Amino acid sequence: MSLSALGSLLLASVLLVGSTTASAAAASDPSLFPRRTSSSESSAQQACTHLQSALGPIASATGNAALYNFTVHNAWNLQNTLYQPTCIVFPRAAADVQTAMRAIYTAGSHYAVQAGSHSGMQGWNTIQDGVLISFSQMQNVSYDASRDSITFEPGIHWGNATAQLAQYGVAPVGGRVGDVGTGLLLGGGVSFLSPSYGFAADNFISVDVVLVDGRLVTATATNQYADLFRALKGGANRFGIVTRYEVRAAHVGTPEETPFYGGLVLYNATESANVALVKAVAKYVKEVTDPNASMVTTLTTAIVNGLPQQYTWSFLMYNGSSLPPSIFGDFLAIPALDSQIGALTWTRVLPVGDEPSPGAATNSLRGFTQHFGGSALHGDEELFLNAYTRYKNFTETFMSAESAPSSGLNLTTLWFTPVLASQIEQGRLNGGNSMLSGSQTTPYAMAMLAEQFNAGLQEIPASVQDGMDLWLEQVPRSEGLPIFVNECDAKQNAFASYGEYEFLKATYMKYDPGRYNVEHQQGPMGL
Ligand SMILES: Cc1cc2nc3c(=O)[nH]c(=O)nc-3n(C[C@H](O)[C@H](O)[C@H](O)COP(=O)(O)OP(=O)(O)OC[C@H]3O[C@@H](n4cnc5c(N)ncnc54)[C@H](O)[C@@H]3O)c2cc1C
Ligand SMILES: *[C@@H]1O[C@H](CO)[C@@H](O)[C@H](O)[C@H]1NC(C)=O
Ligand SMILES: *[C@@H]1O[C@H](CO)[C@@H](O)[C@H](O)[C@H]1NC(C)=O
Ligand SMILES: *[C@@H]1O[C@H](CO)[C@@H](O)[C@H](O)[C@H]1NC(C)=O
Ligand SMILES: *[C@@H]1O[C@H](CO)[C@@H](O)[C@H](O)[C@H]1NC(C)=O
Ligand SMILES: *[C@@H]1O[C@H](CO)[C@@H](O)[C@H](O)[C@H]1NC(C)=O
Ligand SMILES: *[C@@H]1O[C@H](CO)[C@@H](O)[C@H](O)[C@H]1NC(C)=O
Ligand SMILES: *[C@@H]1O[C@H](CO)[C@@H](O)[C@H](O)[C@H]1NC(C)=O
Ligand SMILES: *[C@@H]1O[C@H](CO)[C@@H](O)[C@H](O)[C@H]1NC(C)=O
């Protein structure tokens, strides 16, 4: 299969979305967090009534029904379209978020925050019987050449930011898929630029944060909120609501310039090619030290016409005019079905929206139930081969022609994202984050198992959850490495794996001593 055929296969599935009407089952689903009680309902009502008069037109089931409905159905993970918030607030400025947070806090209401809506975790970006704060009306982005920084509001998507900043030759260090949003930053965030710039969050210059009681503070690396600033680099949605980010600008060239070289390689996914590829990834993680090199590799299994098909590919990229054989030779030696290697503009690396971008060749579409699980591995070949072998067993168990109809699995992917020493070092140079302690300097790779279910499937079968649990048990993280909160199973305690876990807990207690956030909003456990 060619790359363009892969693209149209993936695009075709968007047409199915319209035929799957997600029922409003959530209202009666007892598994949803937080538990539906009459008191959570009435607290939410109280907050919404107050907000309706304080903020004017807000979208709610009784207010702007079209906007409410669009927002509810727009969540990427189908499971997150099944919740019905009591009302949705669409702030236009930080002051609106303060008003909303004060009303929520005073009423004791449950709440959620949504930016790009791409969370894979059920319930992390929406809420039943609570207030949802949606940033869809706050999407400004601008470049300040004198500070060489980019300032944006939380509603922007990475593809839109790329498009609007291309004329200046700069980009924020954000996601690898255009349709994803800024929640990525709070989970740390990895970009194709990370080898030279660090985790996405390592590029924060200042952030405006609405604390749980409605106070608005600006946190920087050196002011009185420096602890909050650092905690936010990996602390996900637990430390407040960010209303403005100022980040270091990455210099990526204009659409007329091609500072990068590389592209997608789609391999002939035989067993020997897969094994060679996994070994190449392990060697890359262990040996590559050049921050100009960037790479992601995935092994995908998709059900096509009832049969499992394998798609194995890498996106290879170099800041320069060729792919150095000393770095990428092993990848280029594996027999390929198709490859799109060539000179790259940044706008080609990260196109706008759902366009099948190099980093987006799988599971970027909305409308399907999605599920992640994550591990982190040192560059030891055996660890990578083990992750692959366990993944293969998972797919043979749940994605054979016989088993796929009952597992409901339509597409699974094993992703390997290297975290080179240069990436870790950039974080340290920028004051550190909450994921890695100062003494963690060894390169590693994040390994992620991602599942996409058949159109319409709303509840993950218990056997498949067991299969994910088994994979996570069989592919444990290497000693001392953090689980990536952007790519984990909600049941994994990612924070507890952080190098700065004690710091994270202490900082949480300082800014939310009443534990309001963890008791009223779904998100990572461990605080
Ligand atoms: C197709 C795809 C590709 C991906 N690629 C990458 C990648 O390249 N690199 C990477 O690091 N991750 C990647 N991810 C994971 C992604 O980073 C997470 O899913 C991330 O949480 C998405 O952010 P969002 O704004 O789109 O989603 P949302 O669901 O809107 O937000 C995610 C979480 O952040 C919280 N949040 C959002 N904004 C704020 C705010 N302003 N203040 C407080 N809390 C907030 C939300 O409450 C929610 O819990 C990818 C995910 C998908 C589905
Ligand atoms: C809500 O949106 C969904 C999906 O976009 C659509 O199918 C449905 O008809 C809409 N319902 C209403 C009441 O507008
Ligand atoms: C967002 O951009 C619009 C149009 O450029 C501008 O009118 C508005 O003031 C900006 N808002 C903020 C908060 O910067
Ligand atoms: C893929 O590899 C298999 C096994 O070596 C071979 O038979 C097949 O022809 C290859 N396919 C392509 C398109 O090269
Ligand atoms: C590419 O390399 C140049 C020269 O070292 C550097 O200035 C630039 O920041 C690099 N760009 C990226 C995106 O890594
Ligand atoms: C990265 O690439 C730039 C040119 O694109 C080059 O000047 C620089 O030396 C390279 N850095 C390393 C570490 O090779
Ligand atoms: C963002 O990009 C999408 C295309 O994917 C476009 O439809 C949308 O209007 C853009 N939003 C903004 C605010 O530019
Ligand atoms: C499975 O996903 C593919 C795209 O990857 C899509 O074309 C197909 O319709 C999906 N099948 C089901 C049953 O959802
Ligand atoms: C393969 O996966 C299935 C389902 O998760 C599990 O029951 C079985 O024990 C696994 N086998 C091995 C060898 O891991």
XYZ file of C-alpha atoms and ligand atoms in Angstrom:
692
model
C 0.000 0.000 0.000
C 1.323 3.466 -0.862
C 1.407 6.367 1.539
C -1.344 8.203 -0.310
C -3.504 5.083 -0.132
C -2.802 4.937 3.598
C -3.890 8.569 3.837
C -7.160 7.980 2.004
C -7.871 4.859 4.043
C -7.567 6.939 7.184
C -9.544 9.833 5.747
C -12.342 7.548 4.607
C -13.187 6.665 8.151
C -14.230 10.216 8.855
C -17.263 9.638 6.657
C -18.472 6.977 9.030
C -18.599 9.360 11.932
C -21.863 10.858 10.770
C -23.557 7.494 10.800
C -22.672 6.805 14.412
C -24.994 8.634 16.672
C -23.475 8.668 20.115
C -26.334 8.105 22.481
C -26.624 10.137 25.634
C -25.862 7.031 27.648
C -23.514 8.949 29.905
C -26.266 10.341 32.061
C -27.036 6.876 33.318
C -23.547 5.381 33.223
C -22.508 4.792 36.837
C -18.838 4.382 35.900
C -18.457 8.043 35.040
C -16.513 10.272 37.375
C -17.501 12.041 39.466
C -20.470 10.044 40.658
C -23.738 11.604 39.755
C -25.481 12.767 42.894
C -28.274 15.227 43.480
C -25.825 17.469 45.316
C -23.347 17.619 42.411
C -26.254 18.400 40.126
C -27.548 21.218 42.276
C -24.065 22.696 42.869
C -23.521 22.769 39.120
C -26.930 24.354 38.583
C -26.077 27.020 41.126
C -22.744 27.804 39.431
C -24.370 27.896 35.995
C -27.194 30.153 37.096
C -24.690 32.568 38.588
C -22.509 32.459 35.471
C -25.432 33.023 33.161
C -26.060 36.384 34.793
C -22.394 37.253 35.438
C -21.057 36.435 31.964
C -24.110 36.989 29.809
C -24.708 34.551 26.998
C -23.172 31.206 27.814
C -23.891 28.027 25.996
C -25.906 25.474 27.882
C -28.582 22.922 27.171
C -31.101 25.702 27.590
C -28.938 28.535 26.222
C -27.044 28.379 22.944
C -28.034 24.836 22.010
C -26.104 24.711 18.753
C -22.787 25.737 20.288
C -23.413 23.486 23.283
C -24.134 20.540 21.024
C -21.160 21.209 18.771
C -18.798 21.385 21.740
C -20.166 18.244 23.365
C -19.801 16.252 20.132
C -16.423 17.659 19.150
C -14.289 15.787 21.721
C -11.739 13.557 19.980
C -12.382 10.440 22.067
C -15.962 9.318 21.392
C -16.357 8.508 25.085
C -15.889 12.181 25.890
C -18.819 13.143 23.659
C -21.217 11.206 25.875
C -21.092 13.578 28.837
C -23.586 16.384 29.245
C -22.145 19.312 31.182
C -24.738 21.358 33.059
C -23.435 24.357 31.154
C -20.426 25.232 29.038
C -18.591 28.504 29.521
C -16.717 30.033 26.569
C -14.361 32.608 28.107
C -13.003 35.410 25.940
C -10.405 36.587 28.433
C -8.713 35.517 31.656
C -11.207 37.567 33.668
C -14.030 35.327 32.426
C -12.106 32.270 33.616
C -11.678 33.915 37.024
C -15.410 34.597 37.208
C -16.157 31.011 36.224
C -13.678 29.503 38.661
C -14.951 31.635 41.555
C -18.536 30.564 40.819
C -17.520 26.911 40.570
C -15.519 27.109 43.797
C -18.218 28.934 45.714
C -20.932 26.518 44.601
C -18.745 23.452 45.195
C -19.408 22.324 41.630
C -17.543 19.722 39.591
C -15.833 21.099 36.486
C -13.579 20.382 33.527
C -11.405 22.334 31.100
C -11.100 21.745 27.372
C -8.555 23.200 24.948
C -7.816 21.154 21.805
C -10.142 18.341 23.009
C -7.624 15.614 22.087
C -7.326 13.957 25.471
C -7.381 10.181 25.150
C -8.596 9.791 28.717
C -12.244 9.342 29.476
C -13.515 12.278 31.514
C -10.381 14.423 31.561
C -11.772 17.142 29.283
C -15.491 17.066 30.020
C -17.871 16.614 32.927
C -21.281 15.214 33.747
C -23.267 17.466 36.112
C -20.646 20.175 36.266
C -19.316 23.226 34.452
C -17.183 22.792 31.343
C -14.819 25.647 30.469
C -14.083 25.522 26.739
C -11.305 27.622 25.249
C -12.645 27.533 21.699
C -13.156 31.327 21.721
C -9.577 32.067 22.859
C -7.277 31.242 19.953
C -5.035 34.284 19.528
C -1.388 33.769 18.718
C 1.346 36.336 18.092
C 5.128 36.647 17.745
C 7.191 39.306 19.498
C 10.478 39.647 17.608
C 12.066 41.841 20.285
C 11.603 39.095 22.898
C 11.873 36.295 20.334
C 8.824 34.772 22.000
C 5.394 33.524 20.987
C 2.308 34.289 23.037
C -0.893 32.345 22.601
C -4.220 31.631 24.209
C -5.095 28.070 25.207
C -7.686 27.453 22.455
C -5.206 27.435 19.558
C -4.412 24.170 17.732
C -0.801 23.499 16.689
C -1.586 23.478 12.958
C -3.285 26.870 13.208
C -0.344 28.274 15.154
C 2.015 26.990 12.453
C -0.087 28.582 9.732
C -0.339 31.960 11.439
C 3.341 32.223 12.392
C 4.862 30.806 9.201
C 5.462 34.280 7.760
C 7.871 35.031 10.649
C 9.758 31.749 10.286
C 8.995 30.735 13.869
C 6.826 28.170 15.658
C 6.052 27.162 19.206
C 7.455 23.815 20.323
C 4.083 22.046 20.335
C 2.616 18.805 19.046
C 3.353 16.612 16.039
C -0.273 16.657 14.834
C -1.959 19.873 13.706
C -5.368 19.207 15.214
C -4.050 18.688 18.771
C -4.172 21.554 21.259
C -2.324 23.194 24.120
C -3.276 20.747 26.882
C -0.255 18.934 25.455
C 2.045 21.497 27.096
C 0.800 20.814 30.604
C 1.557 17.119 30.158
C 5.155 18.037 29.218
C 4.692 17.628 25.474
C 6.927 16.184 22.786
C 7.573 17.767 19.409
C 9.775 16.951 16.438
C 11.765 19.957 17.700
C 12.292 18.438 21.146
C 15.800 17.033 20.560
C 17.079 20.599 20.165
C 14.505 22.519 22.252
C 13.484 20.106 25.031
C 10.004 19.012 26.014
C 7.389 21.462 24.766
C 6.845 22.748 28.317
C 10.571 23.382 28.755
C 10.046 26.395 26.493
C 7.686 28.279 28.806
C 8.746 31.880 29.484
C 5.684 32.920 31.465
C 2.212 31.551 32.029
C -0.937 33.198 33.375
C -2.778 30.837 35.685
C -6.194 31.073 37.330
C -5.846 29.276 40.646
C -8.587 27.134 42.071
C -10.093 30.007 44.081
C -10.183 32.341 41.079
C -6.971 34.302 41.703
C -4.999 35.133 38.540
C -1.204 34.923 38.791
C 1.658 35.159 36.308
C 4.281 32.490 36.909
C 7.842 32.651 35.625
C 11.091 30.797 36.341
C 12.264 33.466 38.743
C 9.271 35.174 40.357
C 7.390 34.195 43.539
C 5.441 31.584 41.567
C 8.533 29.788 40.266
C 7.423 26.581 42.010
C 4.042 26.706 40.285
C 5.802 27.459 36.989
C 7.927 24.344 37.295
C 5.065 22.148 38.512
C 3.009 23.130 35.458
C 5.666 21.533 33.221
C 4.150 18.071 33.531
C 1.497 18.727 36.212
C -1.352 18.440 33.657
C -4.675 19.982 34.698
C -4.005 19.838 38.443
C -2.357 23.208 39.137
C -4.840 25.735 37.806
C -6.219 26.913 34.502
C -3.679 28.480 32.180
C -5.121 31.426 30.258
C -1.997 32.614 28.406
C 1.311 31.039 27.453
C 4.456 32.903 26.464
C 7.033 30.490 25.040
C 10.439 30.594 23.426
C 10.185 30.812 19.615
C 11.694 27.943 17.642
C 13.296 29.040 14.373
C 11.873 26.750 11.725
C 11.993 28.831 8.537
C 9.224 30.330 6.411
C 7.183 28.314 3.861
C 9.783 29.343 1.264
C 12.601 27.755 3.265
C 13.480 24.106 3.739
C 15.775 23.899 6.751
C 14.767 20.287 7.340
C 15.254 17.104 5.404
C 13.410 13.814 5.778
C 9.865 12.484 5.731
C 7.815 9.339 6.109
C 9.061 5.882 5.268
C 6.471 3.126 5.001
C 8.145 -0.258 5.378
C 7.180 -3.637 4.003
C 5.948 -4.880 7.392
C 7.355 -8.397 7.406
C 8.427 -9.924 10.703
C 12.113 -9.525 9.865
C 11.603 -5.894 8.854
C 9.700 -5.191 12.085
C 12.456 -6.733 14.166
C 15.151 -4.817 12.270
C 13.168 -1.622 12.801
C 12.724 -2.148 16.529
C 16.462 -2.831 16.842
C 17.182 0.343 14.866
C 15.037 2.329 17.309
C 16.866 0.882 20.336
C 20.244 1.684 18.771
C 19.087 5.207 17.884
C 18.023 5.831 21.481
C 21.301 4.506 22.825
C 23.725 6.089 20.393
C 22.387 9.243 18.740
C 23.517 12.437 20.428
C 22.979 14.953 17.600
C 20.132 17.343 18.538
C 19.543 18.044 14.843
C 18.107 14.526 14.467
C 14.452 13.732 15.171
C 12.445 10.555 14.703
C 9.272 8.692 15.590
C 8.526 5.071 14.712
C 5.240 3.223 14.872
C 3.994 -0.280 14.234
C 0.311 -0.233 13.409
C -2.252 -2.986 12.977
C -5.558 -2.030 11.345
C -8.600 -4.101 10.503
C -9.298 -3.637 6.803
C -12.185 -5.542 5.258
C -12.263 -7.756 8.319
C -8.607 -8.706 8.148
C -5.620 -7.442 10.154
C -3.158 -5.412 8.087
C 0.160 -4.112 9.280
C 1.545 -0.655 8.578
C 4.974 0.075 9.910
C 6.526 3.451 9.418
C 9.012 6.013 10.658
C 9.121 9.759 10.318
C 12.768 10.747 10.010
C 13.877 14.366 10.169
C 17.166 16.232 10.222
C 17.910 19.926 10.690
C 20.066 20.105 7.578
C 20.062 19.122 3.916
C 20.291 15.322 4.084
C 19.676 12.374 6.393
C 23.132 11.452 7.728
C 23.687 7.705 7.138
C 25.520 7.422 10.462
C 22.232 8.320 12.200
C 19.509 7.020 9.884
C 21.308 4.313 7.896
C 19.636 1.396 9.666
C 16.173 2.847 9.011
C 16.916 3.480 5.356
C 18.272 -0.050 4.855
C 14.932 -1.688 5.712
C 12.900 -2.522 2.578
C 10.286 0.190 2.076
C 7.012 0.164 0.174
C 7.044 3.921 -0.158
C 9.011 6.856 1.090
C 8.620 10.609 0.925
C 12.127 11.654 1.844
C 13.082 15.118 0.692
C 13.616 18.736 1.691
C 10.972 19.872 4.184
C 9.394 23.176 5.106
C 8.108 23.341 8.675
C 4.565 23.758 7.305
C 5.002 20.353 5.678
C 6.134 18.794 8.947
C 3.119 20.193 10.799
C 0.177 20.969 8.496
C -3.090 22.509 9.679
C -6.015 20.446 10.916
C -6.756 16.854 9.991
C -4.633 16.791 6.857
C -2.691 13.527 7.141
C 0.573 14.980 8.332
C 3.685 12.877 8.783
C 3.147 12.619 12.509
C -0.592 12.100 12.124
C -0.739 9.117 9.842
C -2.703 7.153 12.429
C -5.496 7.804 14.902
C -5.980 11.517 14.537
C -9.647 11.334 13.567
C -12.481 12.264 15.868
C -15.466 10.054 16.555
C -13.928 6.785 17.778
C -13.382 5.429 21.271
C -9.674 5.725 22.046
C -7.438 4.358 24.761
C -3.733 4.801 25.611
C -1.142 3.092 27.776
C 2.452 4.212 28.249
C 5.855 2.980 29.291
C 9.410 4.350 29.127
C 12.483 2.349 28.146
C 16.234 2.773 28.295
C 18.040 2.068 25.020
C 18.497 -1.645 25.664
C 17.582 -3.685 22.582
C 15.965 -6.456 24.665
C 13.512 -4.008 26.214
C 12.374 -2.779 22.811
C 12.082 -6.266 21.363
C 10.051 -7.265 24.416
C 7.672 -4.307 23.940
C 7.212 -5.383 20.320
C 6.737 -9.095 21.087
C 4.131 -8.307 23.757
C 2.393 -5.942 21.338
C 2.393 -8.656 18.686
C 0.770 -11.076 21.108
C -1.807 -8.409 21.965
C -2.722 -7.940 18.306
C -2.747 -11.680 17.597
C -5.126 -12.151 20.531
C -7.522 -9.291 19.813
C -7.108 -8.415 16.147
C -7.267 -11.669 14.243
C -10.051 -12.118 11.694
C -11.854 -14.239 14.324
C -11.295 -12.066 17.407
C -11.586 -8.546 16.001
C -15.394 -8.516 15.747
C -15.795 -9.191 19.462
C -12.866 -7.101 20.737
C -14.164 -4.152 18.710
C -10.574 -3.075 18.000
C -10.100 -1.368 14.679
C -6.596 0.027 14.917
C -3.748 -0.292 17.385
C -0.356 1.338 17.318
C 2.882 0.843 19.156
C 4.705 4.185 19.161
C 8.338 4.792 20.032
C 9.370 8.396 20.704
C 13.043 8.893 21.612
C 13.972 11.340 24.360
C 17.617 12.138 23.644
C 20.087 13.423 26.225
C 20.009 16.808 24.473
C 16.260 17.042 25.116
C 16.737 16.310 28.808
C 19.593 18.819 28.968
C 17.452 21.571 27.408
C 14.918 21.063 30.176
C 17.585 21.466 32.802
C 18.985 24.603 31.145
C 15.496 26.096 31.295
C 15.087 25.513 35.023
C 13.845 21.935 35.043
C 10.380 20.410 34.860
C 8.426 18.151 37.194
C 8.950 14.949 35.178
C 12.715 14.522 35.402
C 14.968 15.035 38.367
C 18.283 16.803 37.892
C 20.156 13.507 38.148
C 18.241 11.763 35.318
C 20.405 12.255 32.242
C 20.176 8.916 30.414
C 18.385 8.972 27.075
C 15.295 6.809 26.713
C 12.211 6.285 24.590
C 8.578 6.632 25.445
C 6.652 3.538 24.342
C 2.913 3.865 23.891
C 0.189 1.386 23.041
C -2.771 3.216 21.464
C -6.112 1.594 20.676
C -8.886 2.832 18.399
C -12.201 0.990 18.435
C -14.836 0.465 15.785
C -17.154 3.307 14.922
C -19.966 3.509 17.464
C -18.307 1.392 20.149
C -18.645 3.323 23.425
C -17.435 0.964 26.113
C -14.087 -0.818 26.020
C -14.583 -4.582 26.491
C -13.143 -5.829 29.796
C -10.987 -8.394 27.992
C -9.276 -5.658 25.989
C -8.675 -3.580 29.113
C -7.128 -6.714 30.634
C -4.955 -7.027 27.537
C -3.744 -3.427 27.969
C -3.105 -4.055 31.668
C -1.076 -7.136 30.747
C 0.969 -5.222 28.161
C 1.747 -2.529 30.739
C 2.760 -5.189 33.247
C 4.908 -7.019 30.683
C 6.550 -3.799 29.480
C 7.424 -2.030 32.734
C 9.157 1.334 32.666
C 12.898 1.248 33.219
C 14.066 2.309 36.666
C 13.793 6.052 37.262
C 11.981 7.007 34.053
C 8.750 9.015 34.016
C 5.519 7.778 32.479
C 4.311 10.381 29.977
C 0.986 11.692 31.253
C -0.105 12.648 27.713
C 0.099 9.018 26.610
C -0.878 6.958 29.641
C -3.830 4.898 30.769
C -5.881 6.905 33.278
C -5.262 4.021 35.690
C -1.480 4.543 35.571
C -0.059 6.749 38.306
C 2.198 8.804 36.047
C 2.952 11.463 38.673
C 4.325 8.839 41.068
C 6.909 7.956 38.393
C 8.114 11.575 38.104
C 11.609 12.481 39.232
C 10.122 15.464 41.079
C 7.081 13.728 42.585
C 7.706 14.981 46.137
C 8.090 18.521 44.829
C 4.902 18.122 42.788
C 2.894 16.977 45.817
C 4.228 19.760 48.052
C 3.510 22.391 45.395
C 0.013 21.053 44.894
C -0.716 21.335 48.626
C 0.615 24.888 48.635
C -1.665 26.092 45.829
C -4.739 23.974 46.574
C -4.637 23.088 50.277
C -8.350 22.271 50.247
C -7.749 19.689 47.482
C -10.554 21.249 45.473
C -9.104 20.328 42.085
C -8.583 16.614 42.726
C -11.990 16.295 44.327
C -13.942 18.159 41.649
C -12.122 17.499 38.387
C -11.028 14.312 36.656
C -7.347 14.065 35.729
C -4.127 12.299 36.678
C -4.114 10.552 40.065
C -1.363 10.739 42.641
C -1.726 14.145 44.301
C -3.630 12.314 17.369
C -2.858 12.660 18.600
C -1.542 13.045 18.480
C -0.809 13.395 19.603
N 0.474 13.784 19.447
C 1.178 14.189 20.521
C 2.489 14.693 20.389
O 3.044 14.766 19.312
N 3.143 15.079 21.498
C 2.567 15.023 22.735
O 3.192 15.417 23.709
N 1.325 14.542 22.888
C 0.617 14.136 21.816
N -0.643 13.678 21.980
C -1.220 13.623 23.319
C -1.753 15.003 23.679
O -0.690 15.791 24.101
C -2.746 14.946 24.806
O -3.854 14.228 24.380
C -3.129 16.359 25.235
O -3.703 16.274 26.506
C -4.084 17.019 24.261
O -4.286 18.370 24.550
P -5.565 19.091 23.933
O -5.535 20.518 24.327
O -5.724 18.775 22.509
O -6.717 18.290 24.662
P -7.816 18.596 25.803
O -8.505 17.305 25.900
O -8.596 19.808 25.520
O -6.936 18.859 27.078
C -6.130 17.833 27.605
C -6.046 17.954 29.127
O -5.440 19.191 29.487
C -6.330 19.962 30.289
N -6.181 21.349 29.862
C -6.209 21.797 28.589
N -5.980 23.125 28.573
C -5.846 23.513 29.848
C -5.593 24.773 30.460
N -5.441 25.875 29.730
N -5.489 24.828 31.799
C -5.636 23.703 32.553
N -5.871 22.484 32.025
C -5.973 22.404 30.678
C -7.697 19.407 30.024
O -8.543 19.604 31.138
C -7.414 17.939 29.787
O -7.294 17.257 31.015
C -1.402 13.339 20.874
C -2.717 12.946 20.995
C -3.447 12.608 19.876
C -4.845 12.179 20.049
C -25.764 17.567 17.696
O -24.593 17.326 16.946
C -24.542 16.038 16.388
C -23.166 15.795 15.814
O -22.651 16.942 15.215
C -25.654 15.910 15.363
O -25.642 14.625 14.800
C -26.995 16.163 16.066
O -28.016 16.185 15.117
C -26.979 17.485 16.798
N -28.174 17.611 17.590
C -28.836 18.759 17.715
C -30.023 18.737 18.603
O -28.495 19.777 17.140
C -7.099 38.645 19.835
O -6.968 39.073 18.521
C -7.976 39.980 18.128
C -7.811 40.254 16.649
O -6.451 40.457 16.325
C -7.866 41.239 18.974
O -8.919 42.125 18.628
C -7.979 40.863 20.439
O -7.764 42.010 21.241
C -6.972 39.821 20.804
N -7.198 39.405 22.156
C -6.209 39.252 23.013
C -6.602 38.798 24.390
O -5.056 39.442 22.755
C 7.255 -7.585 0.998
O 8.044 -8.624 1.485
C 7.584 -9.896 1.107
C 8.425 -10.946 1.832
O 9.778 -10.736 1.592
C 7.657 -10.056 -0.395
O 7.169 -11.299 -0.789
C 6.821 -8.961 -1.025
O 6.977 -8.993 -2.422
C 7.249 -7.600 -0.507
N 6.276 -6.611 -1.012
C 6.655 -5.571 -1.723
C 5.549 -4.714 -2.228
O 7.814 -5.316 -1.948
C 18.935 24.036 13.359
O 20.312 24.267 13.541
C 20.664 25.623 13.679
C 22.178 25.728 13.749
O 22.678 24.943 14.794
C 20.014 26.200 14.915
O 20.268 27.578 15.022
C 18.536 26.014 14.825
O 17.935 26.416 16.043
C 18.199 24.560 14.582
N 16.789 24.466 14.377
C 16.061 23.535 14.917
C 14.613 23.621 14.645
O 16.524 22.656 15.611
C 22.967 21.219 13.413
O 22.761 21.683 12.096
C 23.311 22.953 11.814
C 22.999 23.326 10.380
O 21.736 22.946 9.975
C 24.799 22.938 12.041
O 25.291 24.240 11.884
C 25.125 22.437 13.435
O 26.497 22.300 13.605
C 24.464 21.099 13.685
N 24.673 20.685 15.057
C 25.274 19.529 15.357
C 25.398 19.227 16.813
O 25.661 18.743 14.515
C -7.780 26.224 12.248
O -7.593 25.377 11.149
C -8.776 24.792 10.655
C -8.403 23.896 9.498
O -8.037 22.685 9.965
C -9.751 25.841 10.211
O -10.958 25.233 9.814
C -10.011 26.798 11.339
O -10.823 27.839 10.886
C -8.720 27.356 11.887
N -8.997 28.158 13.045
C -8.480 29.347 13.184
C -8.886 30.088 14.427
O -7.719 29.843 12.391
C -11.813 1.075 10.973
O -10.957 2.166 10.685
C -10.831 2.437 9.299
C -9.823 3.529 9.176
O -8.647 3.174 9.845
C -12.188 2.801 8.742
O -12.078 3.005 7.366
C -13.179 1.703 9.029
O -14.442 2.106 8.623
C -13.208 1.406 10.510
N -14.096 0.300 10.757
C -15.042 0.348 11.673
C -15.893 -0.863 11.810
O -15.212 1.301 12.381
C -1.023 -12.998 25.062
O -2.108 -12.114 25.314
C -3.207 -12.719 25.937
C -4.288 -11.669 26.066
O -3.854 -10.534 26.749
C -2.815 -13.299 27.277
O -3.914 -13.972 27.830
C -1.641 -14.244 27.108
O -1.190 -14.633 28.387
C -0.527 -13.525 26.377
N 0.565 -14.438 26.148
C 1.817 -14.124 26.437
C 2.843 -15.157 26.135
O 2.137 -13.050 26.939
